[in-house]
mmCIF file of C-alpha atoms in Angstrom:
data_model
loop_
_atom_site.group_PDB
_atom_site.id
_atom_site.type_symbol
_atom_site.label_atom_id
_atom_site.label_comp_id
_atom_site.label_asym_id
_atom_site.label_seq_id
_atom_site.Cartn_x
_atom_site.Cartn_y
_atom_site.Cartn_z
ATOM 1 C CA MET X 1 65.163 -37.931 -74.053
ATOM 2 C CA ARG X 2 66.953 -35.273 -74.834
ATOM 3 C CA ALA X 3 66.853 -35.827 -78.436
ATOM 4 C CA ALA X 4 62.995 -36.662 -77.795
ATOM 5 C CA ILE X 5 62.421 -33.144 -76.158
ATOM 6 C CA ALA X 6 63.986 -31.173 -79.295
ATOM 7 C CA GLU X 7 62.142 -33.086 -81.637
ATOM 8 C CA ALA X 8 58.485 -32.713 -79.991
ATOM 9 C CA ALA X 9 59.514 -29.337 -78.848
ATOM 10 C CA ALA X 10 59.708 -28.654 -83.368
ATOM 11 C CA ARG X 11 56.714 -29.832 -84.099
ATOM 12 C CA ILE X 12 54.548 -28.389 -81.472
ATOM 13 C CA PRO X 13 53.106 -25.015 -82.497
ATOM 14 C CA SER X 14 53.566 -22.611 -80.253
ATOM 15 C CA ASP X 15 54.340 -19.475 -78.827
ATOM 16 C CA THR X 16 57.149 -21.895 -75.734
ATOM 17 C CA PRO X 17 57.236 -25.023 -77.462
ATOM 18 C CA ARG X 18 60.524 -26.454 -75.875
ATOM 19 C CA LEU X 19 58.637 -25.613 -72.201
ATOM 20 C CA ASP X 20 55.700 -27.269 -73.168
ATOM 21 C CA ALA X 21 57.580 -30.177 -74.513
ATOM 22 C CA GLU X 22 59.295 -30.448 -71.394
ATOM 23 C CA LEU X 23 56.323 -30.506 -69.047
ATOM 24 C CA LEU X 24 54.899 -33.416 -71.463
ATOM 25 C CA MET X 25 58.035 -35.123 -70.180
ATOM 26 C CA ALA X 26 57.578 -34.753 -66.170
ATOM 27 C CA HIS X 27 53.928 -35.575 -66.742
ATOM 28 C CA ALA X 28 55.016 -39.242 -68.889
ATOM 29 C CA LEU X 29 57.437 -39.756 -66.033
ATOM 30 C CA GLY X 30 55.140 -38.375 -63.692
ATOM 31 C CA VAL X 31 57.779 -36.019 -61.620
ATOM 32 C CA SER X 32 58.270 -32.329 -61.652
ATOM 33 C CA ARG X 33 60.107 -30.441 -64.289
ATOM 34 C CA GLN X 34 61.726 -29.607 -62.395
ATOM 35 C CA ALA X 35 62.896 -32.633 -60.951
ATOM 36 C CA MET X 36 63.267 -34.339 -64.720
ATOM 37 C CA LEU X 37 65.640 -31.588 -65.401
ATOM 38 C CA LEU X 38 67.958 -32.444 -62.310
ATOM 39 C CA ALA X 39 67.563 -35.870 -62.650
ATOM 40 C CA ARG X 40 66.304 -38.020 -65.207
ATOM 41 C CA LEU X 41 67.493 -36.450 -68.860
ATOM 42 C CA GLY X 42 69.473 -39.480 -69.134
ATOM 43 C CA ASP X 43 66.003 -41.970 -68.756
ATOM 44 C CA PRO X 44 64.700 -44.092 -72.070
ATOM 45 C CA VAL X 45 61.373 -41.696 -73.024
ATOM 46 C CA PRO X 46 58.108 -42.977 -71.385
ATOM 47 C CA GLU X 47 55.921 -44.907 -73.429
ATOM 48 C CA GLY X 48 53.330 -42.455 -73.110
ATOM 49 C CA PHE X 49 55.009 -39.320 -74.568
ATOM 50 C CA ALA X 50 54.958 -40.031 -77.848
ATOM 51 C CA ALA X 51 50.516 -39.478 -77.578
ATOM 52 C CA LEU X 52 50.780 -36.095 -75.525
ATOM 53 C CA VAL X 53 52.937 -34.576 -77.970
ATOM 54 C CA GLU X 54 50.165 -35.048 -80.328
ATOM 55 C CA ARG X 55 47.628 -34.055 -78.448
ATOM 56 C CA ARG X 56 49.564 -30.571 -77.712
ATOM 57 C CA VAL X 57 50.254 -30.595 -82.100
ATOM 58 C CA ARG X 58 46.143 -30.808 -82.023
ATOM 59 C CA HIS X 59 46.938 -27.663 -80.033
ATOM 60 C CA GLU X 60 44.800 -28.498 -76.783
ATOM 61 C CA PRO X 61 46.131 -26.491 -73.769
ATOM 62 C CA VAL X 62 49.148 -28.735 -72.078
ATOM 63 C CA ALA X 63 47.127 -28.258 -69.059
ATOM 64 C CA TYR X 64 43.709 -29.666 -69.819
ATOM 65 C CA ILE X 65 46.491 -32.610 -71.391
ATOM 66 C CA THR X 66 49.233 -32.778 -67.820
ATOM 67 C CA GLY X 67 45.491 -31.555 -65.729
ATOM 68 C CA SER X 68 46.941 -29.232 -63.716
ATOM 69 C CA ARG X 69 48.090 -25.494 -64.217
ATOM 70 C CA GLY X 70 50.064 -24.186 -61.009
ATOM 71 C CA PHE X 71 49.300 -19.740 -60.234
ATOM 72 C CA TRP X 72 50.720 -17.825 -57.920
ATOM 73 C CA THR X 73 51.459 -19.669 -54.639
ATOM 74 C CA ILE X 74 49.542 -22.836 -55.817
ATOM 75 C CA GLU X 75 48.257 -26.144 -58.058
ATOM 76 C CA LEU X 76 45.010 -25.763 -59.461
ATOM 77 C CA LYS X 77 43.568 -29.094 -61.231
ATOM 78 C CA VAL X 78 41.846 -27.828 -64.253
ATOM 79 C CA GLY X 79 40.372 -29.567 -67.892
ATOM 80 C CA PRO X 80 37.814 -29.047 -70.551
ATOM 81 C CA GLY X 81 35.481 -27.275 -69.749
ATOM 82 C CA VAL X 82 36.761 -24.240 -67.684
ATOM 83 C CA LEU X 83 39.229 -21.606 -68.398
ATOM 84 C CA VAL X 84 42.622 -22.057 -68.144
ATOM 85 C CA PRO X 85 44.350 -20.079 -65.427
ATOM 86 C CA ARG X 86 46.624 -17.566 -66.956
ATOM 87 C CA ALA X 87 50.040 -15.433 -65.616
ATOM 88 C CA ASP X 88 48.515 -12.401 -66.773
ATOM 89 C CA SER X 89 45.705 -13.208 -63.933
ATOM 90 C CA GLU X 90 47.975 -12.891 -61.235
ATOM 91 C CA THR X 91 48.176 -9.104 -61.920
ATOM 92 C CA LEU X 92 44.183 -8.910 -60.201
ATOM 93 C CA ILE X 93 46.154 -11.184 -56.589
ATOM 94 C CA GLU X 94 49.793 -8.268 -56.619
ATOM 95 C CA ALA X 95 46.382 -5.494 -56.824
ATOM 96 C CA ALA X 96 44.680 -7.072 -54.222
ATOM 97 C CA VAL X 97 48.252 -8.017 -52.043
ATOM 98 C CA ALA X 98 49.819 -3.775 -52.225
ATOM 99 C CA HIS X 99 46.024 -2.613 -51.060
ATOM 100 C CA PHE X 100 45.186 -4.252 -48.492
ATOM 101 C CA ALA X 101 49.728 -4.647 -47.382
ATOM 102 C CA GLY X 102 49.815 -3.721 -43.301
ATOM 103 C CA THR X 103 46.657 -4.538 -42.513
ATOM 104 C CA ASP X 104 45.082 -8.197 -41.572
ATOM 105 C CA GLY X 105 43.781 -8.221 -45.155
ATOM 106 C CA PRO X 106 40.298 -9.016 -45.706
ATOM 107 C CA LYS X 107 38.443 -11.229 -43.951
ATOM 108 C CA ARG X 108 35.400 -11.521 -46.600
ATOM 109 C CA VAL X 109 36.650 -12.286 -50.438
ATOM 110 C CA LEU X 110 34.351 -12.459 -53.531
ATOM 111 C CA ASP X 111 35.199 -14.400 -57.266
ATOM 112 C CA LEU X 112 32.845 -13.828 -59.719
ATOM 113 C CA GLY X 113 32.831 -16.075 -62.382
ATOM 114 C CA VAL X 114 35.706 -18.406 -60.355
ATOM 115 C CA GLY X 115 35.911 -20.751 -62.620
ATOM 116 C CA PRO X 116 38.279 -23.888 -61.650
ATOM 117 C CA GLY X 117 38.921 -21.617 -57.962
ATOM 118 C CA THR X 118 41.631 -19.725 -59.160
ATOM 119 C CA LEU X 119 41.389 -16.059 -57.994
ATOM 120 C CA LEU X 120 39.442 -17.217 -54.833
ATOM 121 C CA LEU X 121 42.167 -19.937 -53.839
ATOM 122 C CA ALA X 122 44.845 -17.452 -54.682
ATOM 123 C CA ALA X 123 43.349 -15.115 -52.344
ATOM 124 C CA LEU X 124 42.536 -17.698 -49.302
ATOM 125 C CA ALA X 125 46.341 -18.828 -50.068
ATOM 126 C CA GLU X 126 47.210 -15.718 -49.174
ATOM 127 C CA TRP X 127 45.518 -14.621 -46.478
ATOM 128 C CA PRO X 128 44.935 -17.597 -43.977
ATOM 129 C CA GLU X 129 42.624 -16.021 -42.122
ATOM 130 C CA ALA X 130 40.081 -15.000 -44.962
ATOM 131 C CA HIS X 131 36.782 -16.419 -46.285
ATOM 132 C CA GLY X 132 35.562 -16.414 -49.559
ATOM 133 C CA LEU X 133 32.749 -17.061 -52.213
ATOM 134 C CA GLY X 134 32.868 -17.968 -55.992
ATOM 135 C CA VAL X 135 30.004 -17.524 -57.884
ATOM 136 C CA ASP X 136 29.580 -19.584 -61.401
ATOM 137 C CA ALA X 137 26.649 -20.266 -63.303
ATOM 138 C CA SER X 138 28.726 -23.536 -65.330
ATOM 139 C CA PRO X 139 28.041 -26.791 -62.473
ATOM 140 C CA GLN X 140 31.375 -27.811 -64.455
ATOM 141 C CA ALA X 141 33.133 -25.093 -63.711
ATOM 142 C CA LEU X 142 31.969 -25.319 -59.621
ATOM 143 C CA GLU X 143 32.864 -29.038 -59.668
ATOM 144 C CA TYR X 144 36.198 -28.559 -61.007
ATOM 145 C CA ALA X 145 36.023 -25.206 -58.180
ATOM 146 C CA ARG X 146 35.425 -27.161 -54.860
ATOM 147 C CA ALA X 147 37.441 -30.090 -55.792
ATOM 148 C CA ASN X 148 40.619 -27.495 -55.654
ATOM 149 C CA ALA X 149 38.911 -26.244 -52.909
ATOM 150 C CA ALA X 150 39.561 -29.728 -51.129
ATOM 151 C CA VAL X 151 43.089 -30.374 -52.285
ATOM 152 C CA LEU X 152 43.881 -27.501 -51.284
ATOM 153 C CA ASP X 153 42.872 -27.483 -47.823
ATOM 154 C CA MET X 154 40.359 -25.032 -47.896
ATOM 155 C CA ALA X 155 36.517 -26.736 -48.469
ATOM 156 C CA ASP X 156 36.380 -24.402 -44.880
ATOM 157 C CA ARG X 157 36.740 -21.504 -45.916
ATOM 158 C CA ALA X 158 35.771 -21.633 -49.073
ATOM 159 C CA LEU X 159 31.155 -21.979 -50.470
ATOM 160 C CA PHE X 160 30.736 -22.351 -53.922
ATOM 161 C CA GLU X 161 27.482 -21.097 -55.423
ATOM 162 C CA PRO X 162 25.720 -21.617 -58.500
ATOM 163 C CA GLY X 163 25.115 -18.009 -59.505
ATOM 164 C CA ASP X 164 24.613 -15.126 -62.138
ATOM 165 C CA TRP X 165 27.481 -12.599 -61.723
ATOM 166 C CA ALA X 166 26.248 -10.940 -58.448
ATOM 167 C CA SER X 167 22.499 -10.621 -59.350
ATOM 168 C CA GLY X 168 21.067 -12.561 -56.254
ATOM 169 C CA LEU X 169 23.364 -11.981 -53.479
ATOM 170 C CA ASN X 170 23.439 -9.959 -50.364
ATOM 171 C CA GLY X 171 26.183 -8.830 -47.734
ATOM 172 C CA GLN X 172 29.749 -7.516 -48.784
ATOM 173 C CA PHE X 173 32.996 -8.690 -49.340
ATOM 174 C CA ASP X 174 36.281 -6.221 -48.007
ATOM 175 C CA LEU X 175 37.628 -7.850 -51.591
ATOM 176 C CA ILE X 176 35.972 -8.807 -54.881
ATOM 177 C CA LEU X 177 37.906 -10.617 -58.521
ATOM 178 C CA CYS X 178 36.650 -11.046 -61.043
ATOM 179 C CA ASN X 179 37.991 -12.440 -64.794
ATOM 180 C CA PRO X 180 34.965 -12.011 -67.052
ATOM 181 C CA PRO X 181 35.225 -12.716 -70.308
ATOM 182 C CA TYR X 182 36.005 -10.149 -72.584
ATOM 183 C CA ILE X 183 36.836 -10.795 -75.996
ATOM 184 C CA GLY X 184 34.663 -9.154 -78.690
ATOM 185 C CA THR X 185 32.668 -11.307 -80.616
ATOM 186 C CA GLY X 186 35.083 -10.784 -84.382
ATOM 187 C CA GLU X 187 38.115 -11.327 -82.845
ATOM 188 C CA ALA X 188 40.842 -13.615 -83.228
ATOM 189 C CA LEU X 189 42.247 -17.122 -81.364
ATOM 190 C CA GLU X 190 45.001 -18.741 -80.759
ATOM 191 C CA PRO X 191 43.619 -22.131 -81.935
ATOM 192 C CA GLU X 192 44.267 -23.941 -78.516
ATOM 193 C CA VAL X 193 42.035 -21.631 -77.025
ATOM 194 C CA ARG X 194 39.224 -20.691 -79.773
ATOM 195 C CA GLU X 195 38.922 -25.329 -80.431
ATOM 196 C CA HIS X 196 39.469 -26.017 -76.286
ATOM 197 C CA GLU X 197 38.649 -23.048 -74.232
ATOM 198 C CA PRO X 198 34.627 -23.051 -72.795
ATOM 199 C CA SER X 199 32.799 -19.547 -75.538
ATOM 200 C CA GLY X 200 30.960 -18.554 -72.253
ATOM 201 C CA ALA X 201 33.981 -17.649 -70.252
ATOM 202 C CA LEU X 202 36.001 -15.838 -73.607
ATOM 203 C CA PHE X 203 33.189 -14.188 -75.437
ATOM 204 C CA ALA X 204 31.269 -10.658 -74.554
ATOM 205 C CA GLY X 205 29.733 -9.596 -77.042
ATOM 206 C CA ALA X 206 30.627 -7.319 -80.056
ATOM 207 C CA ASP X 207 32.884 -4.873 -77.933
ATOM 208 C CA GLY X 208 33.578 -7.458 -75.549
ATOM 209 C CA LEU X 209 31.752 -4.744 -72.785
ATOM 210 C CA ASP X 210 28.693 -7.237 -72.166
ATOM 211 C CA ASP X 211 30.042 -8.417 -68.842
ATOM 212 C CA TYR X 212 31.102 -5.511 -67.525
ATOM 213 C CA ARG X 213 28.380 -3.747 -68.012
ATOM 214 C CA ARG X 214 25.954 -6.110 -65.636
ATOM 215 C CA ILE X 215 28.649 -6.554 -63.290
ATOM 216 C CA VAL X 216 30.018 -2.923 -62.646
ATOM 217 C CA PRO X 217 26.140 -0.725 -61.671
ATOM 218 C CA ASP X 218 26.544 -4.526 -58.453
ATOM 219 C CA LEU X 219 29.583 -3.309 -57.157
ATOM 220 C CA PRO X 220 29.080 -0.731 -54.615
ATOM 221 C CA ARG X 221 26.295 -2.244 -53.086
ATOM 222 C CA LEU X 222 28.901 -5.743 -52.473
ATOM 223 C CA LEU X 223 31.900 -3.742 -51.571
ATOM 224 C CA ALA X 224 32.606 -2.942 -48.058
ATOM 225 C CA PRO X 225 34.046 0.043 -46.500
ATOM 226 C CA GLY X 226 37.311 -0.768 -47.677
ATOM 227 C CA GLY X 227 37.403 -2.575 -49.629
ATOM 228 C CA ILE X 228 37.825 -3.219 -53.147
ATOM 229 C CA ALA X 229 36.717 -5.158 -56.591
ATOM 230 C CA VAL X 230 39.328 -6.315 -59.005
ATOM 231 C CA LEU X 231 38.421 -6.479 -62.838
ATOM 232 C CA GLU X 232 40.349 -7.700 -65.275
ATOM 233 C CA ILE X 233 40.763 -6.595 -69.054
ATOM 234 C CA GLY X 234 41.458 -7.188 -71.780
ATOM 235 C CA TRP X 235 44.735 -4.637 -73.022
ATOM 236 C CA THR X 236 43.021 -1.666 -74.758
ATOM 237 C CA GLN X 237 40.110 -1.585 -72.514
ATOM 238 C CA GLY X 238 41.194 0.155 -69.076
ATOM 239 C CA ALA X 239 39.243 3.364 -70.789
ATOM 240 C CA ALA X 240 35.541 2.614 -71.006
ATOM 241 C CA VAL X 241 35.127 0.077 -68.065
ATOM 242 C CA SER X 242 37.342 2.593 -65.552
ATOM 243 C CA ALA X 243 34.088 4.849 -67.125
ATOM 244 C CA LEU X 244 32.195 1.874 -66.283
ATOM 245 C CA VAL X 245 33.348 1.994 -62.477
ATOM 246 C CA ARG X 246 32.925 5.995 -62.965
ATOM 247 C CA ALA X 247 29.396 6.083 -63.681
ATOM 248 C CA ALA X 248 29.058 3.410 -60.858
ATOM 249 C CA GLY X 249 29.846 5.374 -57.968
ATOM 250 C CA LEU X 250 33.526 4.290 -57.697
ATOM 251 C CA THR X 251 37.048 5.264 -58.452
ATOM 252 C CA PRO X 252 38.604 3.385 -61.136
ATOM 253 C CA ALA X 253 43.119 3.118 -61.215
ATOM 254 C CA ILE X 254 44.429 0.993 -64.106
ATOM 255 C CA ARG X 255 46.901 -1.867 -63.220
ATOM 256 C CA GLN X 256 49.246 -3.252 -65.586
ATOM 257 C CA ASP X 257 50.756 -6.820 -66.278
ATOM 258 C CA LEU X 258 54.173 -7.439 -66.780
ATOM 259 C CA GLY X 259 54.779 -7.014 -69.401
ATOM 260 C CA GLY X 260 53.277 -3.004 -69.343
ATOM 261 C CA ARG X 261 49.688 -3.879 -70.425
ATOM 262 C CA ASP X 262 46.583 -2.225 -69.030
ATOM 263 C CA ARG X 263 45.784 -5.749 -66.915
ATOM 264 C CA ALA X 264 43.118 -4.843 -64.011
ATOM 265 C CA VAL X 265 40.493 -2.150 -63.025
ATOM 266 C CA ILE X 266 40.688 -1.508 -58.811
ATOM 267 C CA ALA X 267 37.385 -0.315 -57.657
ATOM 268 C CA SER X 268 37.489 1.930 -54.503
#
């Protein structure tokens, strides 16, 4: 099995080929990667492993192949038609945790562009007394989000509705989370993203700012007193999105990811 993992890693076109190969092998075995590394490396290679590797060689995301991806403290079911959760997006949850430290936390959470439930369900896992609303224009994304909420035993605290960003929403929220499309139409992307993930969750006009221009003006009426909105951004977009936040009458702050790059704008 060790040799099969090494051979697969040598073929996988990825920044993390060894990790990808290990995750695929664990999936083929039906165990966690940790369990495989601890006790199963001497097992025979499972029959389905080679087919999984071929899918990865064709740039299919590992999360689509295995059907799941870990994010923050939760595991999410994902697949074609939804954006794969990424570690960089955990920066938004970190910003929210820092803001509400020493308090009871947010009571009402809104996730605009909820996808498979990534940010909303991570927030509800962090604050067990909170309730949330997730909005998305994609029926497929909402199906994944509802399924994930059910698996995580959060269906009674998470409501999911179809919508066009904040259009038509009423009420106020202590925490608003949003990972909108922010890639410019001319920007290059890795094949696994460009060929497999939904373009509607990626691209936002020539400069990547089209959706911020629609979302930010609605934030003042949706934010409860003392609340914050946390928007994920591309690492070059901090100044532009901060300017939109100021124009809406809110105060922006930028939070960086673990790589030291601007990753979120906090509006308060």
